[in-house]
mmCIF file of N, CA and C in Angstrom:
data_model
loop_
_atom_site.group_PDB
_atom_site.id
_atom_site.type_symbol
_atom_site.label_atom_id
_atom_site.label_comp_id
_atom_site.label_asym_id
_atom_site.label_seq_id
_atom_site.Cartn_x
_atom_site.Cartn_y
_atom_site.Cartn_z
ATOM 1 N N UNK A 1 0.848 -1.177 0.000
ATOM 2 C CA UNK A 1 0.000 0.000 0.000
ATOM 3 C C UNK A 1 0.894 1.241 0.000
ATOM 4 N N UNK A 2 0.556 2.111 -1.286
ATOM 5 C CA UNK A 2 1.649 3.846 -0.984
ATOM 6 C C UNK A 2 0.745 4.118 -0.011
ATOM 7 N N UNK A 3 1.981 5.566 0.385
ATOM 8 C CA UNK A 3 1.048 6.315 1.503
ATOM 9 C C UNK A 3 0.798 7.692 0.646
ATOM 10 N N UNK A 4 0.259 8.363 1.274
ATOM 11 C CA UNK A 4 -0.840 9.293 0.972
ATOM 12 C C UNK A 4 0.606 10.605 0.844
ATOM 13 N N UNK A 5 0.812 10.950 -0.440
ATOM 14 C CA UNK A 5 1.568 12.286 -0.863
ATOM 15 C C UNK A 5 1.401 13.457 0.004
ATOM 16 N N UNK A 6 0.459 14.104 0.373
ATOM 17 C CA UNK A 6 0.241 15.040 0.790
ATOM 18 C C UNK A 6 0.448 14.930 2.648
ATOM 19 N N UNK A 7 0.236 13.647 3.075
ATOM 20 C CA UNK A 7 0.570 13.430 4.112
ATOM 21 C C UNK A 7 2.098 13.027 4.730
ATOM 22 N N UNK A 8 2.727 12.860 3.767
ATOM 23 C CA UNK A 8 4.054 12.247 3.647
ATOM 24 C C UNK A 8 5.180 13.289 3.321
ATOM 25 N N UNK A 9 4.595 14.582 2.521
ATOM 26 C CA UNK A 9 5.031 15.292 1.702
ATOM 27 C C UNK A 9 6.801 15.495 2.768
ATOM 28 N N UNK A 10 8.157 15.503 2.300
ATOM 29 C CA UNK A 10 9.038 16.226 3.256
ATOM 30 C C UNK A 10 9.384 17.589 2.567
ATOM 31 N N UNK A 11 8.941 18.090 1.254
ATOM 32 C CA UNK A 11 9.263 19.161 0.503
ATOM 33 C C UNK A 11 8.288 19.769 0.348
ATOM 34 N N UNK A 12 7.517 20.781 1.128
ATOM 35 C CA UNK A 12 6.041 21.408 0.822
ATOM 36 C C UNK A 12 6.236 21.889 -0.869
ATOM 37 N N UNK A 13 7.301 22.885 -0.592
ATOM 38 C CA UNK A 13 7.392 23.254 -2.010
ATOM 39 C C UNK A 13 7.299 22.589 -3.137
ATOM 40 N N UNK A 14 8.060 21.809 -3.681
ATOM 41 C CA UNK A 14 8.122 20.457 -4.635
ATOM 42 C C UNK A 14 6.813 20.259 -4.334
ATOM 43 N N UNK A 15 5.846 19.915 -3.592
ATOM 44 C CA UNK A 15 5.047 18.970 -3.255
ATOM 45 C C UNK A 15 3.725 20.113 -4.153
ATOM 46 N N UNK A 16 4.004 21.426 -3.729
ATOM 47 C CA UNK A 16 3.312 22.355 -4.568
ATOM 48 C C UNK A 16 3.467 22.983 -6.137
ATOM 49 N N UNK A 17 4.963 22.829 -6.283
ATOM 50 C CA UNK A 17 4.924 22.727 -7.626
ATOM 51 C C UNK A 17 4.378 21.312 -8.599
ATOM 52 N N UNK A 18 4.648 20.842 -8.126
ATOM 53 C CA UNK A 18 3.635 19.296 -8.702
ATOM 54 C C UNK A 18 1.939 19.684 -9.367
ATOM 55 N N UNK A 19 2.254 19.885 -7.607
ATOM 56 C CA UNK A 19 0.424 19.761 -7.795
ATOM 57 C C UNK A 19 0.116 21.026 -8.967
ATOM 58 N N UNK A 20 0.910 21.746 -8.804
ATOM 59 C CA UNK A 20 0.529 23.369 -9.666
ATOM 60 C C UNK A 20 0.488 22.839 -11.490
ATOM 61 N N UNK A 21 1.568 21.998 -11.441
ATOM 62 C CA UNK A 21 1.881 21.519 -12.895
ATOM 63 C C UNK A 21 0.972 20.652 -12.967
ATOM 64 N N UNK A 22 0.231 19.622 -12.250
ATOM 65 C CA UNK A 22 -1.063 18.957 -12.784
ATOM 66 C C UNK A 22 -1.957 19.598 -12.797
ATOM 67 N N UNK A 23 -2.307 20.508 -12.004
ATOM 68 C CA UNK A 23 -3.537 21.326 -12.255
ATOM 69 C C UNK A 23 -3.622 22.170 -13.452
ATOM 70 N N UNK A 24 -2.436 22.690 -13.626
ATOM 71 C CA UNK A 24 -2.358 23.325 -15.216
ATOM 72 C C UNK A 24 -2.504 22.382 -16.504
ATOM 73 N N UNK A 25 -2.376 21.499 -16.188
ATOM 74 C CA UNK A 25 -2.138 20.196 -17.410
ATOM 75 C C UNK A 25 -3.668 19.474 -17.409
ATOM 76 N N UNK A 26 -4.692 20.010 -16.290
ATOM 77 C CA UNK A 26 -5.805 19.869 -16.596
ATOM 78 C C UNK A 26 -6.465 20.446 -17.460
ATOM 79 N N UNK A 27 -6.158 21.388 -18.051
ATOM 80 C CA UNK A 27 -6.621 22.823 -18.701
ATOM 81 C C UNK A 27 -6.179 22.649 -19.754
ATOM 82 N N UNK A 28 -5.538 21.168 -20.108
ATOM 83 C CA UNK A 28 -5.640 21.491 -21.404
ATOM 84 C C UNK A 28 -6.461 21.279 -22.487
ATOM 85 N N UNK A 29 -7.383 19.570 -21.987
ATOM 86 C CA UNK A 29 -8.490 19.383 -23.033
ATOM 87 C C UNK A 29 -9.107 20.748 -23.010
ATOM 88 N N UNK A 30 -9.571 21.896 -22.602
ATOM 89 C CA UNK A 30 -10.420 22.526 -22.508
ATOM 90 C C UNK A 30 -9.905 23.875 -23.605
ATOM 91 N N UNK A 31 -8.751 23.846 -24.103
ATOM 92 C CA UNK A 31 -8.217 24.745 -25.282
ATOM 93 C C UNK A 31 -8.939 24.475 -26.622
ATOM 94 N N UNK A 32 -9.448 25.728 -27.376
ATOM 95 C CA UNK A 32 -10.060 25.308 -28.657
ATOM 96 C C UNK A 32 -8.771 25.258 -29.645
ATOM 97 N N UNK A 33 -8.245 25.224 -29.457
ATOM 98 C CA UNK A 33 -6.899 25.413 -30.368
ATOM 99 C C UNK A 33 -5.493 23.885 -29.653
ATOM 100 N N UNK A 34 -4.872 23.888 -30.454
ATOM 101 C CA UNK A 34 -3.811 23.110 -30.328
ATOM 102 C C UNK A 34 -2.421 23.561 -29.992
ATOM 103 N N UNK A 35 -2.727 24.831 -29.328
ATOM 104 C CA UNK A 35 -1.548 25.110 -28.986
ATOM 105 C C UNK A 35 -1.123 25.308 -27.602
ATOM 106 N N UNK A 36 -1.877 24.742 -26.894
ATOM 107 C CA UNK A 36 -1.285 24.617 -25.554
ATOM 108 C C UNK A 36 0.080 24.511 -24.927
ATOM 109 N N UNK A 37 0.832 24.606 -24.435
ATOM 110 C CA UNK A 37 1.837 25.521 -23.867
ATOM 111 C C UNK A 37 2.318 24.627 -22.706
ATOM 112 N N UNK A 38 3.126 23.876 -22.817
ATOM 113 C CA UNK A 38 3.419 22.875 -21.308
ATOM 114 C C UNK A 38 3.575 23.879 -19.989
ATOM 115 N N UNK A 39 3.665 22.912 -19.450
ATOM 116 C CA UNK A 39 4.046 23.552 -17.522
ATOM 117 C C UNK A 39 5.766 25.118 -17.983
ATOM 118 N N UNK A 40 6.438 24.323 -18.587
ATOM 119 C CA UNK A 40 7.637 25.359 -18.724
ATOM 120 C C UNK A 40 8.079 26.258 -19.077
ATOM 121 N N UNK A 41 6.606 26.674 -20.382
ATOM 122 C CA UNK A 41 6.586 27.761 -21.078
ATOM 123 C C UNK A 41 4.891 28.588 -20.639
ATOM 124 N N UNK A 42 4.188 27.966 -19.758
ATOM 125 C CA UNK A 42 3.055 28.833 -19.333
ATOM 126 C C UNK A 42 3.115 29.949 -18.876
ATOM 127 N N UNK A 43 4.968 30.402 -18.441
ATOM 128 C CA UNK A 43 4.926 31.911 -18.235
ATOM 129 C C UNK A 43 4.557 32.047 -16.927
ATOM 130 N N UNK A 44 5.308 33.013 -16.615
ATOM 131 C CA UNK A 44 5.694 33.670 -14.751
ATOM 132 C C UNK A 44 4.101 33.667 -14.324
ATOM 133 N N UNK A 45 3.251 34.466 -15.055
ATOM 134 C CA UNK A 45 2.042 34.742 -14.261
ATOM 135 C C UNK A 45 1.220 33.150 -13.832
ATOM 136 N N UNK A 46 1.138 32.620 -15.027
ATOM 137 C CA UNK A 46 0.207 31.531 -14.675
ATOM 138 C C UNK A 46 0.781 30.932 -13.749
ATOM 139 N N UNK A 47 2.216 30.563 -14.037
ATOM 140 C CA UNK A 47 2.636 29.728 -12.895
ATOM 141 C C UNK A 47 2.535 30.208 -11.909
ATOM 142 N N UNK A 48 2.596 31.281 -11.186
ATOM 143 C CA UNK A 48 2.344 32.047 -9.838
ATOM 144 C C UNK A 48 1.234 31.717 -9.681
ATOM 145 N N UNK A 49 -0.262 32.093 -10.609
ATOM 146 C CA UNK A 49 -1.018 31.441 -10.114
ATOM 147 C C UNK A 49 -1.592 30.521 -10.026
ATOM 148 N N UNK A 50 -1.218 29.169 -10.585
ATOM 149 C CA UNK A 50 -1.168 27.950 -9.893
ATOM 150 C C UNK A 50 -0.730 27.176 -9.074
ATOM 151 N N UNK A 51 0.344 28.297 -8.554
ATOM 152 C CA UNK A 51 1.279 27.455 -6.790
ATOM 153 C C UNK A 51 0.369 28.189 -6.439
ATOM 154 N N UNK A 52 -0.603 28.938 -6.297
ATOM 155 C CA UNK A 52 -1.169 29.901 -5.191
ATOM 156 C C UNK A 52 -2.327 28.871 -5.082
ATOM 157 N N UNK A 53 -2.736 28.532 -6.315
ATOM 158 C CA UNK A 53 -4.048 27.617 -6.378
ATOM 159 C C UNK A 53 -3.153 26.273 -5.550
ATOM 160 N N UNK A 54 -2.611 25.881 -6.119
ATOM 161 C CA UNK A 54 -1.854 24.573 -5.320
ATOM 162 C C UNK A 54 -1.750 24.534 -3.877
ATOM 163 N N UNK A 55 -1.360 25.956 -3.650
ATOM 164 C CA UNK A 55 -0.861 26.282 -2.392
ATOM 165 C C UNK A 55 -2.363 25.820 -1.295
ATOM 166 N N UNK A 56 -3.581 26.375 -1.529
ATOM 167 C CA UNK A 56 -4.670 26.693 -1.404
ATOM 168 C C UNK A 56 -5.438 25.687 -1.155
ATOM 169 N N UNK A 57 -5.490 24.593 -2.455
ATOM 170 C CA UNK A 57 -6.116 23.355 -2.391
ATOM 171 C C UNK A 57 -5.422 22.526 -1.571
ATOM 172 N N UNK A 58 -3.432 22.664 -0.778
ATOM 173 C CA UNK A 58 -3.209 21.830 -0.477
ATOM 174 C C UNK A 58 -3.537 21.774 0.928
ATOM 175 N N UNK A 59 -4.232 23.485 1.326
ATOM 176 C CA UNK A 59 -4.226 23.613 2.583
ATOM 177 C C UNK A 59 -5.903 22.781 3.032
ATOM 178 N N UNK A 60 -6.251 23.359 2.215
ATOM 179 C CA UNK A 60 -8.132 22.346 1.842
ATOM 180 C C UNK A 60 -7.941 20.919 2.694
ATOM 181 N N UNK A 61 -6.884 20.474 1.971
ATOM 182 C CA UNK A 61 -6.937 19.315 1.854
ATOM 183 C C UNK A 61 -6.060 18.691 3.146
ATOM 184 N N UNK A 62 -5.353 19.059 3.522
ATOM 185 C CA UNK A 62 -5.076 18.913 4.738
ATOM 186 C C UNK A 62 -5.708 19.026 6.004
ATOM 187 N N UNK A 63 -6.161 20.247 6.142
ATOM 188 C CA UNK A 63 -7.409 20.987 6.578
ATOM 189 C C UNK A 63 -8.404 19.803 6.938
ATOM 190 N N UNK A 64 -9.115 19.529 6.291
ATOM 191 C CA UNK A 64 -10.969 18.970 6.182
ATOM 192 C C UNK A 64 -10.807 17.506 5.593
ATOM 193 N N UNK A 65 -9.729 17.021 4.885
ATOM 194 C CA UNK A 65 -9.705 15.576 4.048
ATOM 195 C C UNK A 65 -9.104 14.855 4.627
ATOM 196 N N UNK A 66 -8.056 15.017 5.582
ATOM 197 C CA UNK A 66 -6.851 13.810 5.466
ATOM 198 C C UNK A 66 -7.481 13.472 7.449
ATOM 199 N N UNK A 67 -6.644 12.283 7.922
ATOM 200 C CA UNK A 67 -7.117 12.158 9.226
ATOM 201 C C UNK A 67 -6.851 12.735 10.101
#
């Protein structure tokens, strides 16, 4: 059995850039176009705000989800 990432995490950071880069990589079916833009070239802003979102959901989730 793994254990639970977010509970285990020893690198908050890492642990938030992750999550920031999957959450952006959700967004991509949802482009009408084919030019979507990986995690490395999404550019300073987005990425800021998806560690903030990361940051946010990881506190959620710690918070109210885990034991």
């Amino acid at each position: 059995m793994s254990r639970c990432r977010i509970c285990t995490a020893n690198d908050e950071a890492e642990l938030v850039e992750q999550m920031a880069e999957a959450m952006w990589l959700t967004q991509e079916s949802s482009t009408l176009d084919d030019e979507w833009r990986p995690w490395a070239h999404a550019g300073p802003y987005w990425q800021r705000v998806m560690r903030e979102f990361a940051a946010a959901s990881l506190k959620v989730l710690r918070r109210d989800f885990t034991a």
